[in-house]
Short mmCIF file of C-alpha atoms in Angstrom, two decimals:
data_model
loop_
_atom_site.label_atom_id
_atom_site.label_comp_id
_atom_site.label_asym_id
_atom_site.label_seq_id
_atom_site.Cartn_x
_atom_site.Cartn_y
_atom_site.Cartn_z
CA MET A 1 -10.16 -23.41 -15.27
CA LEU A 2 -6.73 -23.09 -13.39
CA GLU A 3 -4.73 -24.32 -16.35
CA ILE A 4 -1.85 -22.03 -17.80
CA TYR A 5 -2.75 -21.26 -21.63
CA LEU A 6 0.25 -19.59 -23.36
CA ASN A 7 -0.62 -16.25 -24.72
CA ARG A 8 -4.17 -16.52 -23.72
CA LEU A 9 -5.83 -13.35 -22.02
CA ALA A 10 -7.90 -13.83 -18.77
CA VAL A 11 -10.16 -11.33 -17.09
CA TRP A 12 -9.82 -10.68 -13.43
CA LYS A 13 -10.56 -8.07 -10.98
CA PRO A 14 -8.19 -4.87 -10.77
CA ILE A 15 -4.72 -5.44 -9.71
CA GLY A 16 -3.02 -3.33 -7.17
CA VAL A 17 -0.99 -1.05 -9.40
CA ASP A 18 -1.95 0.74 -12.67
CA GLY A 19 0.50 0.34 -15.45
CA ILE A 20 1.84 -2.84 -16.88
CA SER A 21 2.93 -5.60 -14.21
CA VAL A 22 5.42 -8.20 -15.39
CA ARG A 23 6.87 -11.06 -13.36
CA PRO A 24 8.74 -14.20 -14.79
CA SER A 25 7.96 -17.50 -13.57
CA PRO A 26 10.47 -20.07 -12.96
CA SER A 27 10.98 -22.67 -15.81
CA GLY A 28 9.46 -25.88 -15.84
CA VAL A 29 5.89 -24.56 -15.85
CA SER A 30 3.30 -26.74 -17.42
CA TYR A 31 0.91 -25.03 -20.08
CA LEU A 32 -1.37 -25.38 -22.93
CA THR A 33 -1.43 -23.68 -26.27
CA LYS A 34 -4.25 -22.69 -28.45
CA ASP A 35 -3.67 -25.35 -31.03
CA SER A 36 -2.88 -28.19 -28.61
CA LEU A 37 -4.58 -29.66 -25.62
CA VAL A 38 -1.29 -31.53 -24.62
CA TYR A 39 0.65 -30.06 -21.86
CA LYS A 40 4.09 -28.56 -22.73
CA GLN A 41 6.55 -27.64 -20.20
CA SER A 42 8.52 -24.36 -20.25
CA ASP A 43 12.41 -24.50 -20.68
CA GLY A 44 12.99 -20.88 -19.83
CA PRO A 45 10.80 -18.53 -17.83
CA LEU A 46 7.25 -17.53 -18.89
CA TYR A 47 6.45 -13.95 -18.39
CA ARG A 48 3.21 -13.05 -16.57
CA TYR A 49 1.67 -9.57 -17.88
CA ALA A 50 -1.17 -7.88 -16.10
CA LYS A 51 -2.72 -4.58 -16.49
CA ASN A 52 -5.78 -2.62 -15.36
CA TYR A 53 -8.33 -1.41 -17.77
CA GLU A 54 -11.87 0.50 -17.66
CA ALA A 55 -15.00 -0.39 -19.63
CA GLY A 56 -18.33 1.30 -20.12
CA LYS A 57 -19.63 4.66 -19.31
CA GLY A 58 -21.10 6.60 -16.40
CA LYS A 59 -22.60 4.22 -13.73
CA ASN A 60 -21.69 1.23 -15.71
CA ARG A 61 -18.21 2.16 -15.86
CA VAL A 62 -15.81 -0.97 -14.40
CA LYS A 63 -12.34 -1.39 -13.73
CA PHE A 64 -10.88 -4.84 -14.46
CA SER A 65 -7.58 -6.31 -15.10
CA VAL A 66 -6.32 -8.45 -18.02
CA PHE A 67 -3.63 -10.95 -17.55
CA LEU A 68 -1.69 -13.50 -19.54
CA ARG A 69 1.43 -15.75 -19.69
CA THR A 70 3.69 -15.83 -22.58
CA ASP A 71 7.28 -16.61 -23.64
CA ARG A 72 7.53 -13.62 -25.72
CA THR A 73 9.79 -10.68 -24.60
CA ASP A 74 9.29 -8.28 -27.15
CA ASP A 75 8.26 -4.66 -26.44
CA GLN A 76 4.97 -4.98 -28.41
CA ILE A 77 3.23 -6.98 -25.95
CA GLU A 78 1.73 -4.34 -23.96
CA ALA A 79 0.45 -2.57 -27.06
CA GLU A 80 -1.27 -5.73 -28.42
CA ILE A 81 -2.95 -6.69 -25.07
CA ASP A 82 -4.24 -2.85 -24.96
CA GLU A 83 -5.87 -3.40 -28.37
CA ILE A 84 -7.15 -6.75 -27.61
CA ALA A 85 -8.71 -5.60 -24.07
CA LYS A 86 -10.78 -3.09 -25.89
CA THR A 87 -12.56 -5.77 -27.60
CA ILE A 88 -13.83 -7.71 -24.61
CA PRO A 89 -17.51 -7.35 -24.03
CA GLN A 90 -18.82 -5.48 -21.04
CA ASP A 91 -21.17 -8.30 -19.89
CA TYR A 92 -18.24 -10.72 -20.01
CA ILE A 93 -16.04 -8.45 -17.82
CA GLU A 94 -18.81 -7.76 -15.17
CA LYS A 95 -19.50 -11.51 -14.91
CA ALA A 96 -15.69 -12.07 -14.43
CA ILE A 97 -14.98 -9.67 -11.81
CA LYS A 98 -18.09 -10.62 -9.85
CA ASN A 99 -16.93 -13.86 -8.90
CA ALA A 100 -13.11 -12.85 -9.02
CA SER A 101 -10.71 -14.61 -6.55
CA PHE A 102 -7.11 -16.13 -6.53
CA THR A 103 -8.88 -19.33 -7.70
CA ASN A 104 -11.51 -17.76 -9.90
CA PHE A 105 -10.98 -15.95 -13.08
CA VAL A 106 -12.09 -16.02 -16.50
CA TYR A 107 -10.14 -16.91 -19.79
CA THR A 108 -11.22 -15.25 -22.87
CA ASP A 109 -10.98 -16.71 -26.24
CA LEU A 110 -8.61 -14.22 -27.07
CA TYR A 111 -4.83 -14.69 -27.67
CA ILE A 112 -1.87 -12.46 -28.38
CA LYS A 113 0.40 -13.65 -31.45
CA ASP A 114 2.55 -16.80 -30.80
CA LYS A 115 6.40 -16.07 -30.68
CA GLU A 116 6.89 -17.89 -33.93
CA VAL A 117 4.50 -15.98 -35.78
CA LEU A 118 6.41 -12.72 -35.06
CA MET B 1 0.92 1.83 6.47
CA SER B 2 4.06 1.72 4.45
CA LEU B 3 5.11 -1.72 3.65
CA PRO B 4 8.77 -2.53 2.63
CA TYR B 5 7.57 -3.89 -0.65
CA PRO B 6 4.27 -2.27 -1.37
CA SER B 7 4.11 -2.93 -5.20
CA MET B 8 3.66 -6.85 -5.03
CA VAL B 9 1.00 -7.80 -7.35
CA PHE B 10 -0.11 -11.23 -7.87
CA VAL B 11 -2.94 -12.80 -10.10
CA PRO B 12 -4.30 -16.23 -10.30
CA LEU B 13 -1.67 -18.94 -11.22
CA ASP B 14 1.33 -16.90 -10.37
CA VAL B 15 4.25 -19.00 -8.61
CA LEU B 16 6.17 -17.29 -5.90
CA THR B 17 9.77 -17.31 -5.88
CA ALA B 18 11.63 -17.80 -2.44
CA GLU B 19 12.44 -14.16 -2.78
CA GLU B 20 8.83 -13.18 -2.97
CA MET B 21 7.91 -15.25 -0.29
CA ASN B 22 10.46 -13.48 1.97
CA GLN B 23 9.08 -10.07 0.72
CA LEU B 24 5.70 -11.24 1.71
CA VAL B 25 6.86 -12.07 5.13
CA ALA B 26 8.58 -8.78 5.52
CA ASN B 27 5.39 -6.92 4.61
CA ILE B 28 3.43 -8.95 7.34
CA GLU B 29 6.23 -8.34 10.01
CA SER B 30 5.77 -4.58 8.96
CA LEU B 31 2.28 -4.52 9.41
CA SER B 32 2.58 -6.20 13.00
CA ALA B 33 5.19 -3.64 13.85
CA GLY B 34 2.57 -1.16 13.15
CA THR B 35 0.97 -1.87 16.62
CA THR B 36 4.08 -1.40 18.40
CA TYR B 37 4.64 2.14 19.94
CA SER B 38 8.15 3.39 19.25
CA THR B 39 10.55 6.26 19.95
CA THR B 40 11.22 6.01 16.24
CA GLU B 41 9.03 7.82 13.90
CA THR B 42 6.76 5.18 12.33
CA VAL B 43 4.10 5.65 9.41
CA ILE B 44 0.97 4.14 10.84
CA GLY B 45 -1.44 4.86 8.04
CA THR B 46 -2.65 7.55 5.42
CA TRP B 47 -4.52 10.72 6.65
CA ILE B 48 -7.65 11.78 4.61
CA ASN B 49 -5.57 14.22 2.54
CA GLY B 50 -3.43 11.26 1.10
CA LYS B 51 -0.30 12.09 3.16
CA PRO B 52 1.42 9.51 5.41
CA LEU B 53 0.44 9.72 9.27
CA TYR B 54 3.38 9.44 11.39
CA ARG B 55 3.37 8.33 15.21
CA LYS B 56 6.27 9.13 17.20
CA VAL B 57 6.58 8.54 21.15
CA ILE B 58 8.80 11.07 22.98
CA ASP B 59 9.66 9.34 26.27
CA THR B 60 10.58 12.04 28.65
CA LEU B 61 10.47 15.93 28.17
CA THR B 62 11.30 18.39 30.75
CA GLY B 63 9.85 21.70 30.92
CA THR B 64 8.91 24.63 33.34
CA GLY B 65 5.29 25.97 33.52
CA GLY B 66 4.43 29.61 34.03
CA ASN B 67 2.86 30.18 30.51
CA ASN B 68 6.03 28.85 29.20
CA THR B 69 6.22 27.82 25.43
CA PHE B 70 9.00 25.40 24.05
CA ASN B 71 9.48 24.06 20.50
CA LEU B 72 10.29 20.28 20.13
CA THR B 73 12.86 20.61 17.36
CA THR B 74 15.27 18.49 19.30
CA VAL B 75 12.85 15.53 19.52
CA LEU B 76 10.89 15.98 16.32
CA ASP B 77 11.57 17.13 12.72
CA ALA B 78 10.98 20.76 12.07
CA ASN B 79 8.72 20.09 9.30
CA ILE B 80 5.36 19.15 10.92
CA ASP B 81 2.43 19.73 8.78
CA ARG B 82 -0.36 19.09 11.22
CA CYS B 83 -0.52 17.34 14.58
CA TYR B 84 -3.79 15.69 14.54
CA HIS B 85 -3.64 13.87 17.76
CA LEU B 86 -1.51 13.83 21.08
CA ASP B 87 -1.69 11.54 24.09
CA ALA B 88 0.38 12.62 27.01
CA VAL B 89 1.06 12.13 30.64
CA ILE B 90 2.95 14.80 32.87
CA TRP B 91 4.20 14.67 36.26
CA SER B 92 6.02 16.74 38.72
CA SER B 93 7.75 16.21 42.17
CA THR B 94 4.27 16.70 43.77
CA SER B 95 2.20 14.53 41.46
CA THR B 96 2.57 11.04 40.16
CA GLY B 97 1.16 11.51 36.77
CA LEU B 98 -1.64 13.40 35.35
CA ILE B 99 -3.26 13.20 31.78
CA PRO B 100 -3.64 16.48 30.44
CA PRO B 101 -5.75 18.69 30.09
CA TYR B 102 -7.10 17.68 33.35
CA ASN B 103 -8.43 21.21 33.96
CA THR B 104 -9.82 23.67 31.39
CA SER B 105 -8.58 26.83 33.33
CA SER B 106 -6.25 29.09 31.81
CA GLN B 107 -3.64 28.11 34.32
CA ASP B 108 -3.89 24.53 33.91
CA TYR B 109 -3.46 24.04 30.25
CA PHE B 110 -1.20 21.73 28.19
CA ARG B 111 -1.20 22.80 24.55
CA ALA B 112 0.53 21.50 21.50
CA PHE B 113 0.35 23.33 18.39
CA VAL B 114 2.19 23.70 15.03
CA GLY B 115 3.92 27.11 14.62
CA GLY B 116 4.50 29.02 11.50
CA SER B 117 7.87 27.46 11.03
CA ASN B 118 6.40 23.98 11.13
CA VAL B 119 7.91 23.32 14.32
CA LEU B 120 5.51 21.42 17.06
CA SER B 121 5.58 23.27 20.16
CA ILE B 122 4.21 22.72 23.68
CA SER B 123 3.16 25.55 26.05
CA LEU B 124 2.39 25.11 29.87
CA GLY B 125 0.01 27.06 32.02
CA SER B 126 1.01 29.02 35.05
CA VAL B 127 0.01 26.40 37.54
CA TYR B 128 3.05 24.56 36.65
CA THR B 129 5.36 26.50 38.74
CA SER B 130 7.98 23.72 38.91
CA THR B 131 9.72 21.58 36.54
CA VAL B 132 7.59 19.02 35.15
CA GLN B 133 8.04 15.98 33.04
CA PHE B 134 6.01 14.51 30.50
CA ARG B 135 5.55 11.67 27.95
CA CYS B 136 3.86 12.20 24.62
CA VAL B 137 2.61 10.23 21.57
CA PHE B 138 2.43 12.51 18.65
CA TYR B 139 0.10 11.81 15.57
CA TYR B 140 1.27 14.11 12.46
CA THR B 141 1.79 14.72 8.84
CA LYS B 142 4.84 16.26 7.27
CA THR B 143 5.47 19.06 4.94
CA THR B 144 7.86 17.12 3.04
CA ASP B 145 5.37 14.27 2.00
#
């Protein structure tokens, strides 16, 4: 699934840095939203957030990353991702990182709040 | 290997800007440069203790044997932590080039060591009675890292 879903969390293998990674994308990116399967086009930059997390205990401990794209720029995003990342089931994470590549990642059904809701 | 842009992080669906493409190319060129021996101090990797490992070629040094020791502060920093490897070739007016240590006797030694003040020194055995020249490649870590 290589579409961009706005505000939707994806699970992937660990990224190269710990801490939050943020990078803007050029405007004009096509994306889908939670409520609409019709593509929209961004008229400003979308921001990609990515951060590493760990799940499980002992031998079952796994490191993974969560990333998403959003048009939000507020400072609550990282805390919101932190909270949601805790709720991702471990078997889901293991399955995601097992086959992770630049063309293979797994979207969750979890979203951060829309800009309009805030 | 120390990259010009070490913190580049990409995830699926990222679109690279022209600037990021240039940064990637700079990283690739830096990796390629890592195989080029240079008289400029170059980071070539990370030692097992996590410190950067440096390599530096000293093109030509001149010294006199006879159990002489001389430090290399004029060509290397005075903050060497450990020197882990040394390649060298040594020659004099009567030899065309020897790779030391070519003899393990007490007379023919060629030693490199890090002294108490973090200075790398070289000492030559007594057999080197005349002025000799040598070319070295040092691999070392630094106290400043």
